[in-house]
PDB file of C-alpha atoms and ligand atoms in Angstrom:
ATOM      1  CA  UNK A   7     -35.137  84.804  31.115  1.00 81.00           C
ATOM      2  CA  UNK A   8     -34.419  81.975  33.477  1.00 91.00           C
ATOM      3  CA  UNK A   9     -34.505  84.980  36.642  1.00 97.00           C
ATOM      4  CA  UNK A  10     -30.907  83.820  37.669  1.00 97.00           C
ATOM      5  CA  UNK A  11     -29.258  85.942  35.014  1.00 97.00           C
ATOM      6  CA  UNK A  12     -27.511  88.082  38.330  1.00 98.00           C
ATOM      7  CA  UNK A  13     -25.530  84.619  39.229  1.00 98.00           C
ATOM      8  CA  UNK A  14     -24.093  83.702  36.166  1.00 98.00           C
ATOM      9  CA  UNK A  15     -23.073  87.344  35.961  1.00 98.00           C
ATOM     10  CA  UNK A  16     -21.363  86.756  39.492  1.00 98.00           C
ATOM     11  CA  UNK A  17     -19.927  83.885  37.585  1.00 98.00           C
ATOM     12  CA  UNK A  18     -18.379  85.691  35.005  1.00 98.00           C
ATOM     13  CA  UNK A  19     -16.770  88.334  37.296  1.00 98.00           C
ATOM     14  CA  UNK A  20     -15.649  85.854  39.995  1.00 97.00           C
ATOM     15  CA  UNK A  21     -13.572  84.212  37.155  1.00 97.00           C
ATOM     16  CA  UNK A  22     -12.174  87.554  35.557  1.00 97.00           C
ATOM     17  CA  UNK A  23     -11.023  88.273  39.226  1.00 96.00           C
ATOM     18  CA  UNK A  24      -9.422  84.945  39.519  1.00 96.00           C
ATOM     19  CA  UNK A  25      -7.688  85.377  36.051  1.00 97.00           C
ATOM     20  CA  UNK A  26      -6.558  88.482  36.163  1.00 97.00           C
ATOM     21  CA  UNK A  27      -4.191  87.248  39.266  1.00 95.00           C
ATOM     22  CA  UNK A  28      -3.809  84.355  37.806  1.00 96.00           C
ATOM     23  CA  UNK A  29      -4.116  83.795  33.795  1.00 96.00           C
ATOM     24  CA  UNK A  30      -3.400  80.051  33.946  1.00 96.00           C
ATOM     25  CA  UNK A  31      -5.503  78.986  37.197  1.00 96.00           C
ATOM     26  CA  UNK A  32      -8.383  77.384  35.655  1.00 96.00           C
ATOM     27  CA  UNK A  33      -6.484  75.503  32.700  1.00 95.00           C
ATOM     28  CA  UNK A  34      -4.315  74.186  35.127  1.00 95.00           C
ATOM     29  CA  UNK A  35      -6.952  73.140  37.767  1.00 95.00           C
ATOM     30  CA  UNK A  36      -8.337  71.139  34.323  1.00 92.00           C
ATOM     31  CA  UNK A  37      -5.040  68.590  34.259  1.00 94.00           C
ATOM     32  CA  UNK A  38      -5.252  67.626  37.549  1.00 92.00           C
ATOM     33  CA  UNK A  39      -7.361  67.268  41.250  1.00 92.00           C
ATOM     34  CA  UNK A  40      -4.945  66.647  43.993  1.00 95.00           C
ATOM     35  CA  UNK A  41      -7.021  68.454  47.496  1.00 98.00           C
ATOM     36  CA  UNK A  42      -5.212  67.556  50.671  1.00 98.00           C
ATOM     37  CA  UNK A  43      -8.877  67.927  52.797  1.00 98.00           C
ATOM     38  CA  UNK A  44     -11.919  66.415  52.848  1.00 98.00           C
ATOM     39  CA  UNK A  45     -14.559  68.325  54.080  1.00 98.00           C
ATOM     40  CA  UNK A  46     -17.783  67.186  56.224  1.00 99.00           C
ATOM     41  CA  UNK A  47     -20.237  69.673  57.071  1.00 98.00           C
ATOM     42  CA  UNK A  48     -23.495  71.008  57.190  1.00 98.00           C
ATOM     43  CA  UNK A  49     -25.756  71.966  54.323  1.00 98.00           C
ATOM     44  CA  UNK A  50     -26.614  74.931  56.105  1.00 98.00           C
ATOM     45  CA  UNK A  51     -25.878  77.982  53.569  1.00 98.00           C
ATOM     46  CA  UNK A  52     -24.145  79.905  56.219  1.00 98.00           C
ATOM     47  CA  UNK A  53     -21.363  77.146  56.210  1.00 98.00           C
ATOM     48  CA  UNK A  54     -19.696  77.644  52.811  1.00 98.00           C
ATOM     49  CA  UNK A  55     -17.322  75.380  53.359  1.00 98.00           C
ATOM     50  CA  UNK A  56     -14.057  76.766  50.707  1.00 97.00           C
ATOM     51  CA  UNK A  57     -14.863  80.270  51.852  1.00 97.00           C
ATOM     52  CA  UNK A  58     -14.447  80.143  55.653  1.00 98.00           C
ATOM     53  CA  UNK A  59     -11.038  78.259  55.833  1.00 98.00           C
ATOM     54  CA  UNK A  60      -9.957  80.944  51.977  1.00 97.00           C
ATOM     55  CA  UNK A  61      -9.318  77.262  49.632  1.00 97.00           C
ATOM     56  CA  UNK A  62      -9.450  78.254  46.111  1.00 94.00           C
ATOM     57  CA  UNK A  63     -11.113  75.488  44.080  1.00 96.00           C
ATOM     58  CA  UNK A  64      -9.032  72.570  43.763  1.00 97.00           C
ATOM     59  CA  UNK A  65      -8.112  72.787  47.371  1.00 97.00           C
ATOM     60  CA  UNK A  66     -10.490  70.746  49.370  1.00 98.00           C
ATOM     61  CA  UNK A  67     -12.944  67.606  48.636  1.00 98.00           C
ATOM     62  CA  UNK A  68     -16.594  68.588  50.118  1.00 98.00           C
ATOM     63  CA  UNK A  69     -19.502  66.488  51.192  1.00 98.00           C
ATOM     64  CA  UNK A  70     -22.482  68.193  53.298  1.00 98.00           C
ATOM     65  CA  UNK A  71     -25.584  67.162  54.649  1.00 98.00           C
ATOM     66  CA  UNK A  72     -28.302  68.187  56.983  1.00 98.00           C
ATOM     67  CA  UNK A  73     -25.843  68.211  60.898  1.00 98.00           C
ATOM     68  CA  UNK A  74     -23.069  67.090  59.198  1.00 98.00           C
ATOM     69  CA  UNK A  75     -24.101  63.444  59.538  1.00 98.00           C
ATOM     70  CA  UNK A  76     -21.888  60.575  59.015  1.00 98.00           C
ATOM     71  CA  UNK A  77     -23.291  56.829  59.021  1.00 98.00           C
ATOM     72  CA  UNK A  78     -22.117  53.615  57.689  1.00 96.00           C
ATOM     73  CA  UNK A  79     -25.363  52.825  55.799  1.00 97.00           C
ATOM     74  CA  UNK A  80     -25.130  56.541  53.394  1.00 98.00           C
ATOM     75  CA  UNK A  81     -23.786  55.058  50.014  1.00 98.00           C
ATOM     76  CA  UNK A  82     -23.561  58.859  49.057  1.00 98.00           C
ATOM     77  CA  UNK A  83     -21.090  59.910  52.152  1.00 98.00           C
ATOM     78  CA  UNK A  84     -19.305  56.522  52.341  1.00 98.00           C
ATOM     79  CA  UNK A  85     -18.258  56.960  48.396  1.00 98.00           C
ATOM     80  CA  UNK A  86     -17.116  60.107  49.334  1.00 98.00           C
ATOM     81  CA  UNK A  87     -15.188  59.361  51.565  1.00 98.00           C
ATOM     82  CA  UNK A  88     -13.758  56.275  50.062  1.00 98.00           C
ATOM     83  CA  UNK A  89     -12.622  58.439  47.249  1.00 98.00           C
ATOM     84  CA  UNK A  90     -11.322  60.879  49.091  1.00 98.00           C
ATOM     85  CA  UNK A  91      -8.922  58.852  50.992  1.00 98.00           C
ATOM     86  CA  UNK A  92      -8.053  55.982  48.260  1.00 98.00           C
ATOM     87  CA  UNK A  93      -8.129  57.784  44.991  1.00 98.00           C
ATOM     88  CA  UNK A  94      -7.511  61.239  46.178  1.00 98.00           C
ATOM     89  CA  UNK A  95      -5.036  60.449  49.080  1.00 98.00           C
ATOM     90  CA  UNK A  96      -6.413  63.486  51.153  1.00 98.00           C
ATOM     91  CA  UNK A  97      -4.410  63.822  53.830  1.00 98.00           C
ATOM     92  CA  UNK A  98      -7.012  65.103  56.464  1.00 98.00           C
ATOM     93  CA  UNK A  99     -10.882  64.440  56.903  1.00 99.00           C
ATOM     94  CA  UNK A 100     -12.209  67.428  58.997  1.00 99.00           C
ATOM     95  CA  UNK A 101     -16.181  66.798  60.186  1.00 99.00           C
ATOM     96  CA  UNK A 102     -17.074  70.805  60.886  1.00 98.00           C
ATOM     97  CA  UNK A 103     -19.966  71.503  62.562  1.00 98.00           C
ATOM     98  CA  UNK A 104     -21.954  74.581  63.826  1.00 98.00           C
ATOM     99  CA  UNK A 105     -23.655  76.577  66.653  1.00 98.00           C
ATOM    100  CA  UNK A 106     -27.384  77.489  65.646  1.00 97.00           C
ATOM    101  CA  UNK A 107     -27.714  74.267  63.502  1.00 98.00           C
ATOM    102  CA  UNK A 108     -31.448  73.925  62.462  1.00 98.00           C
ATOM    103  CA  UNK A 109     -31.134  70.262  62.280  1.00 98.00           C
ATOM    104  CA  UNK A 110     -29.479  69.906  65.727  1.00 98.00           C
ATOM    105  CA  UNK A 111     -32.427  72.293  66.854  1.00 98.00           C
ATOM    106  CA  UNK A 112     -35.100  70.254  65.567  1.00 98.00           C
ATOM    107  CA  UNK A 113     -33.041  67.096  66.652  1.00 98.00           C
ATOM    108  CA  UNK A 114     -33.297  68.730  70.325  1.00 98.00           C
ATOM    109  CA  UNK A 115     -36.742  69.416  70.413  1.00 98.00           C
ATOM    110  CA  UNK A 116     -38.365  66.523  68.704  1.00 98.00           C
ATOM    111  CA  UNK A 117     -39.658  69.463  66.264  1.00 98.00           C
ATOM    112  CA  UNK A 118     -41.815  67.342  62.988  1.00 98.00           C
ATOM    113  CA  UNK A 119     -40.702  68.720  59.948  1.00 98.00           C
ATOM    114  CA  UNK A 120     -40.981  65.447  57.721  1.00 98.00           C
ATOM    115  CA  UNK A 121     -39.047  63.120  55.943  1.00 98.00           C
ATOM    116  CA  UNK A 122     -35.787  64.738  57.847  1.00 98.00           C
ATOM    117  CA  UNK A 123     -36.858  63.826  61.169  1.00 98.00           C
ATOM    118  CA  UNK A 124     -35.766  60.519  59.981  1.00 98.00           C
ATOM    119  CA  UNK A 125     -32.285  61.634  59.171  1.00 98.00           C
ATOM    120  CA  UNK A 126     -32.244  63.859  62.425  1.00 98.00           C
ATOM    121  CA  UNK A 127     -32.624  60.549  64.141  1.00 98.00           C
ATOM    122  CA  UNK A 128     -29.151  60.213  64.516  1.00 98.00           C
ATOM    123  CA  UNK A 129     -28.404  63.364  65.916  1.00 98.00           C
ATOM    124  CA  UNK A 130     -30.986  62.094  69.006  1.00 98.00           C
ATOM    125  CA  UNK A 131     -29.330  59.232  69.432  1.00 98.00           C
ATOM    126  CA  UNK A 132     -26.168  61.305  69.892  1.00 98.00           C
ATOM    127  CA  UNK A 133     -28.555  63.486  72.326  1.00 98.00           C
ATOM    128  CA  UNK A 134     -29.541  60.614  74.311  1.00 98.00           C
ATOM    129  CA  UNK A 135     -26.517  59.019  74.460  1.00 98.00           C
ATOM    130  CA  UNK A 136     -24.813  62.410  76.078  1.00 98.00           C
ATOM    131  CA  UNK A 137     -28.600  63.352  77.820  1.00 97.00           C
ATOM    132  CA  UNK A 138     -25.776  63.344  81.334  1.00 95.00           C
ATOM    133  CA  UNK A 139     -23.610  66.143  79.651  1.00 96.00           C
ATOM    134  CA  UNK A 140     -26.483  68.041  77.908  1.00 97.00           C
ATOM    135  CA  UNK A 141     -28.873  68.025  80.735  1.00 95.00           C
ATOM    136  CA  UNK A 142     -25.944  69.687  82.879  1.00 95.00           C
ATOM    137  CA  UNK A 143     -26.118  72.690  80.574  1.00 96.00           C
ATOM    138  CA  UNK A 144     -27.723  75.718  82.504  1.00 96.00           C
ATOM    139  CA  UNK A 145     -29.912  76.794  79.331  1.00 97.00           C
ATOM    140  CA  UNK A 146     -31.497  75.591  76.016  1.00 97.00           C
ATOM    141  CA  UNK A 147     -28.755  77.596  73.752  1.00 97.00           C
ATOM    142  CA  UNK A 148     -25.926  76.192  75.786  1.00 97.00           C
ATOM    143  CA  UNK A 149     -28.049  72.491  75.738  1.00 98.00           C
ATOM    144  CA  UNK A 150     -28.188  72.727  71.626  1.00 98.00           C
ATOM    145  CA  UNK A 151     -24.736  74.141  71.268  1.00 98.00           C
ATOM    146  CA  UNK A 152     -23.165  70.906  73.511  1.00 98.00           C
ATOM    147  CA  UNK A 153     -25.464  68.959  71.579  1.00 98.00           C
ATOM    148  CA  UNK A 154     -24.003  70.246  68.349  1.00 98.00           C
ATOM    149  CA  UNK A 155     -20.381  69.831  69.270  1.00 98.00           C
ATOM    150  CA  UNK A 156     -21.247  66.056  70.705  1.00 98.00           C
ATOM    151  CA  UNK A 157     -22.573  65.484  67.133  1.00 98.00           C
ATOM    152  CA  UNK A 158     -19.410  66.353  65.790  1.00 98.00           C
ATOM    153  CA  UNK A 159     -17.137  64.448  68.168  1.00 98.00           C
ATOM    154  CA  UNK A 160     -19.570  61.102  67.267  1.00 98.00           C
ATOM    155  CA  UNK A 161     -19.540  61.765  63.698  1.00 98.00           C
ATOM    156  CA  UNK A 162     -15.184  61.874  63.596  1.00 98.00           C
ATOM    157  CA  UNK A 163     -15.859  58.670  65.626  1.00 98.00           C
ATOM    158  CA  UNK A 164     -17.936  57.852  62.965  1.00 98.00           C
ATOM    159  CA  UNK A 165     -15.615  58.053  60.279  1.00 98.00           C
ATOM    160  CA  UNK A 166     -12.663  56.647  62.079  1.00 98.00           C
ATOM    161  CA  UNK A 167     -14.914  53.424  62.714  1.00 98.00           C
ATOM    162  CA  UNK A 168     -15.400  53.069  58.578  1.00 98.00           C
ATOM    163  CA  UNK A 169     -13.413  50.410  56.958  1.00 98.00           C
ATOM    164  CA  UNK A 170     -11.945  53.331  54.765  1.00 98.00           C
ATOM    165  CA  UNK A 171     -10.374  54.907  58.006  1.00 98.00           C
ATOM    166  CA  UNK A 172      -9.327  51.705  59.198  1.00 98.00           C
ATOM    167  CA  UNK A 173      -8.155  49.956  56.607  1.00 98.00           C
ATOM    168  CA  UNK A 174      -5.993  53.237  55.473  1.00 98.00           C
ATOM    169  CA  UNK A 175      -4.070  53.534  59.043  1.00 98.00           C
ATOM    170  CA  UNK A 176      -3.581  49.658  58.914  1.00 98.00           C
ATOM    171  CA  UNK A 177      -1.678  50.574  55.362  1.00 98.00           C
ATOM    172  CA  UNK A 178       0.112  53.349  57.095  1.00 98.00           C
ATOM    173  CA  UNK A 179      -1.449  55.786  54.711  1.00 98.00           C
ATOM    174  CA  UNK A 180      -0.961  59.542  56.421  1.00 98.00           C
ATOM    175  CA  UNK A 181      -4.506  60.623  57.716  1.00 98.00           C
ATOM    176  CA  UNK A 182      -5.932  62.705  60.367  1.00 98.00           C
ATOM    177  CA  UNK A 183      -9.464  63.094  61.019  1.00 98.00           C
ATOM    178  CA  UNK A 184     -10.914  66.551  62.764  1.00 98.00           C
ATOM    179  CA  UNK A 185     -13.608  67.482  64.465  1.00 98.00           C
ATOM    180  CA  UNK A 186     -14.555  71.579  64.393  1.00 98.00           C
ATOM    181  CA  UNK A 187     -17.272  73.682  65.111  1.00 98.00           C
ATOM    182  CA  UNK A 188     -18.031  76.653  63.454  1.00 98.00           C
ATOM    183  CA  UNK A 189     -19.773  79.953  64.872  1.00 98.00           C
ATOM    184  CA  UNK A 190     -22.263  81.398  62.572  1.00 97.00           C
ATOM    185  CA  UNK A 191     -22.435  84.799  64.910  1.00 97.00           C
ATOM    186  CA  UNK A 192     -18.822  85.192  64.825  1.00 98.00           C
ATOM    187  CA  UNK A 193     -17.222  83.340  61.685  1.00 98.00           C
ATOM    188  CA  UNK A 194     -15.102  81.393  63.934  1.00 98.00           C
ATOM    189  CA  UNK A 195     -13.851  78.023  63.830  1.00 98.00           C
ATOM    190  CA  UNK A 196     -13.303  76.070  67.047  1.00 98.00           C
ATOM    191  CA  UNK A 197     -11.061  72.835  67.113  1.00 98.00           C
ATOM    192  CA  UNK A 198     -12.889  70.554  69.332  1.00 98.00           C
ATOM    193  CA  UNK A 199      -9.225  69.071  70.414  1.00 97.00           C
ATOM    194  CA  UNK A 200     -10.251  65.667  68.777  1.00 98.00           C
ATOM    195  CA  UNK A 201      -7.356  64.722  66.371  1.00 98.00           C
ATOM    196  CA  UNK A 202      -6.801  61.190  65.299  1.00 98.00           C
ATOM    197  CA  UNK A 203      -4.416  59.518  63.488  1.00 98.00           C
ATOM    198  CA  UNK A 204      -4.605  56.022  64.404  1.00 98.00           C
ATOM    199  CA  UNK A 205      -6.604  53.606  65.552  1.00 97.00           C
ATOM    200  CA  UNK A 206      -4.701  53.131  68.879  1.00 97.00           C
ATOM    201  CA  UNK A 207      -4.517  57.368  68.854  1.00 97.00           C
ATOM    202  CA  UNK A 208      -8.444  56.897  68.697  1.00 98.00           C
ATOM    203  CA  UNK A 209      -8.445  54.386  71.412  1.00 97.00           C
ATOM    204  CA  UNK A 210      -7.061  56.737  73.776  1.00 97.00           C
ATOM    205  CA  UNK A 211      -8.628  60.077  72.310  1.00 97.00           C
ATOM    206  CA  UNK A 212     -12.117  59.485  72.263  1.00 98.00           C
ATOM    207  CA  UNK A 213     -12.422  58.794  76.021  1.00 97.00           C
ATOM    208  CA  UNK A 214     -10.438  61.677  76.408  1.00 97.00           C
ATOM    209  CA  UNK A 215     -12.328  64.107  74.852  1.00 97.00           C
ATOM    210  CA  UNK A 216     -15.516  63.156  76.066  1.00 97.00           C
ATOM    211  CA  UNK A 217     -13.757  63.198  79.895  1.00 96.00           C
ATOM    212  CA  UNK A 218     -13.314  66.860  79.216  1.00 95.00           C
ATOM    213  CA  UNK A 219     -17.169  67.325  78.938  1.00 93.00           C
ATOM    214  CA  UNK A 220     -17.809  65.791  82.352  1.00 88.00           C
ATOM    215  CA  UNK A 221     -15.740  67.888  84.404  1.00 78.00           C
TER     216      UNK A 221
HETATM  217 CO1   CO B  13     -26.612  72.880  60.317  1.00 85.42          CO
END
């Protein structure tokens, strides 16, 4: 008795459900893996990332990490990415992140939880880079929840600024990278209005975006 004998049973009915729609789903998902989205989000459990935008497997390439973190020394994310784009030919990368993000909360308060406070580094860089638009924000909530979007917004900037990115617009390979937010309360998903699909459309964007938080 391994005491997860209740998930493989959840297994087994999740695939007669599939297959009694559809007999031949899973031997065809077996010949080939063609997604059209890559998906870059947080770890956080209450982000399943297939479930919240209803892709079946097969449907969408997915990387997470604590704060949906994306930096060009993570071998792990980079490879992911790289395949994604140049083997997979996904046609969007969306970064997704979300309100009520532990690691954005510990990220805002300096909170020392360990070896992640090194990771969450990057998210207070994004903090103190933005401390003018965050310290506008009339409470903590609304602080963390600017916070988390601003992580997002740098993190598509992020992944725009890759080689991968770059080098596949200079090819004229079709890719748009998105930034979202998700609501945890609600189930929502909030596009941040960040859409790029060039570098010159990133030029132009970025500034743009970040405009809209200063008003
Ligand atoms: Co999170």
């Amino acid at each position: 008795m391994s005491g997860l004998e209740h998930l493989i049973e959840n297994n087994r009915k999740w695939v007669a459900g599939i297959t009694a729609e559809r007999p031949s789903f899973f031997s065809e998902l077996g010949k080939q893996h063609t997604p059209k989205y890559l998906w870059i989000g947080c770890a956080d459990s209450r982000v399943p990332a297939n479930e919240i935008v209803g892709l079946l497997p097969g449907e969408m390439f997915v990387h997470r990490n604590v704060a949906n973190i994306v930096i060009p020394t993570d071998l792990n994310c980079l490879s992911v990415l790289q395949y994604a784009i140049d083997v997979l030919n996904v046609e969007h990368v969306i970064v997704c992140g979300h309100y009520g993000c532990g690691g954005v909360l510990a990220a805002y308060n300096n909170l020392r939880l360990g070896l992640i406070d090194n990771w969450l580094r990057h998210v207070q860089d994004v903090r103190d880079h933005h401390h003018d638009i965050i310290d506008k924000a009339e409470d903590e909530v609304t602080a963390r929840a600017k916070l988390a979007e601003l992580n997002v917004i740098e993190q598509v900037k992020h992944v725009c600024q890759t080689n991968i990115v770059q080098d596949a617009w200079q090819r004229r390979q079709q890719l748009r990278v998105h930034g979202w937010i998700y609501g945890i309360n609600d189930g929502l998903i909030h596009d941040l209005g960040f859409s790029v699909q060039s570098s010159t459309d990133f030029d132009t964007t970025y500034p743009e975006v970040l405009e809209r938080y200063r008003d």
